[in-house]
CSV table of C-alpha atoms in Angstrom, one decimal:
chain,number,residue,atom,x,y,z
V,1,UNK,CA,45.3,-6.5,32.9
V,2,UNK,CA,42.3,-6.1,35.2
V,3,UNK,CA,44.4,-3.3,37.4
V,4,UNK,CA,45.0,-1.5,34.6
V,5,UNK,CA,41.6,-0.9,33.8
V,6,UNK,CA,40.6,-0.3,37.0
V,7,UNK,CA,43.4,3.0,36.9
V,8,UNK,CA,42.5,4.4,34.0
V,9,UNK,CA,38.8,4.6,34.5
V,10,UNK,CA,39.9,6.3,38.4
V,11,UNK,CA,42.2,8.4,35.7
V,12,UNK,CA,39.1,9.4,33.9
V,13,UNK,CA,36.9,9.9,37.4
V,14,UNK,CA,39.6,12.6,38.3
V,15,UNK,CA,39.5,14.7,35.0
V,16,UNK,CA,36.2,14.7,34.4
V,17,UNK,CA,34.1,17.8,36.0
V,18,UNK,CA,32.4,17.1,39.5
V,19,UNK,CA,28.6,18.8,37.8
V,20,UNK,CA,28.8,16.8,34.1
V,21,UNK,CA,28.9,13.4,35.8
V,22,UNK,CA,25.0,12.2,35.7
V,23,UNK,CA,21.7,13.7,36.1
V,24,UNK,CA,20.9,17.6,35.8
V,25,UNK,CA,22.9,18.7,38.4
V,26,UNK,CA,25.0,22.4,37.4
V,27,UNK,CA,25.4,23.6,34.4
V,28,UNK,CA,23.3,26.4,34.9
V,29,UNK,CA,20.4,24.5,33.4
V,30,UNK,CA,21.2,24.2,30.0
V,31,UNK,CA,20.5,20.1,30.3
V,32,UNK,CA,16.5,20.9,31.1
V,33,UNK,CA,16.5,23.2,28.0
V,34,UNK,CA,18.4,20.7,26.0
V,35,UNK,CA,15.8,18.3,27.0
V,36,UNK,CA,12.9,20.3,26.4
V,37,UNK,CA,14.1,21.1,23.1
V,38,UNK,CA,14.7,17.1,21.8
V,39,UNK,CA,11.2,16.8,22.9
V,40,UNK,CA,9.6,19.5,21.1
V,41,UNK,CA,12.1,18.5,17.9
V,42,UNK,CA,11.0,14.8,18.3
V,43,UNK,CA,7.3,15.6,18.7
V,44,UNK,CA,7.6,17.8,15.6
V,45,UNK,CA,8.9,14.9,13.4
V,46,UNK,CA,6.6,12.8,14.5
V,47,UNK,CA,4.0,15.1,13.4
V,48,UNK,CA,5.6,15.9,10.3
V,49,UNK,CA,6.0,12.0,9.4
V,50,UNK,CA,2.2,11.5,10.4
V,51,UNK,CA,1.1,13.9,7.6
V,52,UNK,CA,3.6,12.5,5.0
V,53,UNK,CA,2.7,9.4,5.8
V,54,UNK,CA,-1.3,10.7,5.8
V,55,UNK,CA,-0.5,13.0,2.3
V,56,UNK,CA,1.2,9.4,0.6
V,57,UNK,CA,-1.9,7.1,1.2
V,58,UNK,CA,-4.2,9.8,0.3
V,59,UNK,CA,-3.0,9.3,-3.2
V,60,UNK,CA,-3.5,6.4,-6.4
V,61,UNK,CA,-2.9,6.3,-9.3
V,62,UNK,CA,-4.9,4.4,-12.0
V,63,UNK,CA,-2.7,3.3,-14.8
V,64,UNK,CA,-4.0,3.4,-18.6
V,65,UNK,CA,-6.3,0.4,-19.7
V,66,UNK,CA,-8.0,0.3,-15.5
V,67,UNK,CA,-10.3,1.6,-13.9
V,68,UNK,CA,-11.0,1.6,-10.1
V,69,UNK,CA,-14.0,1.6,-7.5
V,70,UNK,CA,-13.8,3.1,-4.4
V,71,UNK,CA,-15.0,0.6,-1.1
V,72,UNK,CA,-15.2,2.9,2.1
V,73,UNK,CA,-15.2,1.1,5.3
V,74,UNK,CA,-18.1,3.2,6.8
V,75,UNK,CA,-20.4,3.2,3.5
V,76,UNK,CA,-19.7,0.5,1.6
V,77,UNK,CA,-18.9,0.6,-2.3
V,78,UNK,CA,-19.3,4.0,-4.0
V,79,UNK,CA,-21.0,4.3,-7.0
V,80,UNK,CA,-18.0,5.9,-9.1
V,81,UNK,CA,-16.0,4.5,-11.6
V,82,UNK,CA,-12.7,6.2,-11.5
V,83,UNK,CA,-10.4,6.5,-14.7
V,84,UNK,CA,-7.2,6.8,-15.8
V,85,UNK,CA,-4.9,9.5,-13.4
V,86,UNK,CA,-3.9,10.5,-9.9
V,87,UNK,CA,-7.0,10.4,-7.9
V,88,UNK,CA,-7.1,11.1,-4.1
V,89,UNK,CA,-8.7,9.1,-1.6
V,90,UNK,CA,-9.5,9.0,2.8
V,91,UNK,CA,-6.5,6.7,4.1
V,92,UNK,CA,-7.7,3.6,5.8
V,93,UNK,CA,-11.6,4.4,5.5
V,94,UNK,CA,-11.5,3.8,1.7
V,95,UNK,CA,-9.3,1.6,0.0
V,96,UNK,CA,-9.2,1.6,-4.2
V,97,UNK,CA,-10.0,-1.7,-6.0
V,98,UNK,CA,-8.0,-1.7,-9.8
V,99,UNK,CA,-9.6,-3.6,-12.7
V,100,UNK,CA,-7.9,-4.3,-15.7
V,101,UNK,CA,-10.2,-3.1,-18.5
V,102,UNK,CA,-9.0,-4.2,-21.6
V,103,UNK,CA,-9.8,-6.7,-24.0
V,104,UNK,CA,-7.5,-10.3,-23.3
V,105,UNK,CA,-7.9,-13.3,-25.1
V,106,UNK,CA,-8.9,-17.0,-24.4
V,107,UNK,CA,-7.9,-19.9,-26.5
V,108,UNK,CA,-10.1,-22.4,-25.7
V,109,UNK,CA,-9.4,-26.1,-27.4
V,110,UNK,CA,-11.6,-29.2,-27.2
V,111,UNK,CA,-10.8,-33.1,-29.4
V,112,UNK,CA,-13.9,-34.8,-30.5
V,113,UNK,CA,-14.8,-37.2,-32.4
V,114,UNK,CA,-16.3,-36.6,-35.9
V,115,UNK,CA,-19.4,-38.6,-37.6
V,116,UNK,CA,-16.4,-40.7,-39.6
V,117,UNK,CA,-14.9,-42.0,-36.1
V,118,UNK,CA,-11.5,-39.4,-36.5
V,119,UNK,CA,-10.5,-37.2,-33.9
V,120,UNK,CA,-10.7,-33.4,-34.5
V,121,UNK,CA,-9.2,-30.7,-32.7
V,122,UNK,CA,-11.2,-27.7,-32.5
V,123,UNK,CA,-10.2,-24.4,-31.1
V,124,UNK,CA,-12.2,-20.7,-30.3
V,125,UNK,CA,-10.7,-17.7,-29.6
V,126,UNK,CA,-12.7,-15.2,-27.3
V,127,UNK,CA,-12.1,-11.6,-26.8
V,128,UNK,CA,-13.2,-10.4,-23.7
V,129,UNK,CA,-13.3,-7.9,-21.1
V,130,UNK,CA,-15.3,-5.8,-18.0
V,131,UNK,CA,-17.8,-3.3,-18.5
V,132,UNK,CA,-16.2,-0.4,-17.0
V,133,UNK,CA,-19.7,0.7,-16.4
V,134,UNK,CA,-20.4,-2.2,-14.5
V,135,UNK,CA,-17.5,-2.6,-12.4
V,136,UNK,CA,-19.4,-1.7,-9.1
V,137,UNK,CA,-21.9,-4.5,-9.3
V,138,UNK,CA,-19.2,-7.4,-10.2
V,139,UNK,CA,-17.4,-5.8,-6.7
V,140,UNK,CA,-20.0,-6.1,-5.1
V,141,UNK,CA,-21.6,-9.3,-6.3
V,142,UNK,CA,-18.6,-11.1,-7.0
V,143,UNK,CA,-15.7,-9.9,-5.1
């Protein structure tokens, strides 16, 4: 079996042209031009990919009922509160922090004793929401 493979590879080696078997000789220099073109295409593809990545990460969306503040790695918190819609930032240097400012209910229940020693359950529903103008202060002090 091994002899058959050896014979087959010897026949293939005899049928191959001498200049194409390895390493860039012959062929009129076409191999060097193809390598340069492939290198240029690869570098152009990397540049286009980097620009696409930067463009994708420079846009963030703030949904309805939400607000965003921007944390800058150099300057810290920006004082601007960004509203709903499409907003822009500088990738890697700025990071948006999005807050939900819709009114949310919290139900609080407690069990207490009355004056005549009966147990009474008291329930309170509290509606709360953060103040959109104070979101920067909220992030700076509470995180």
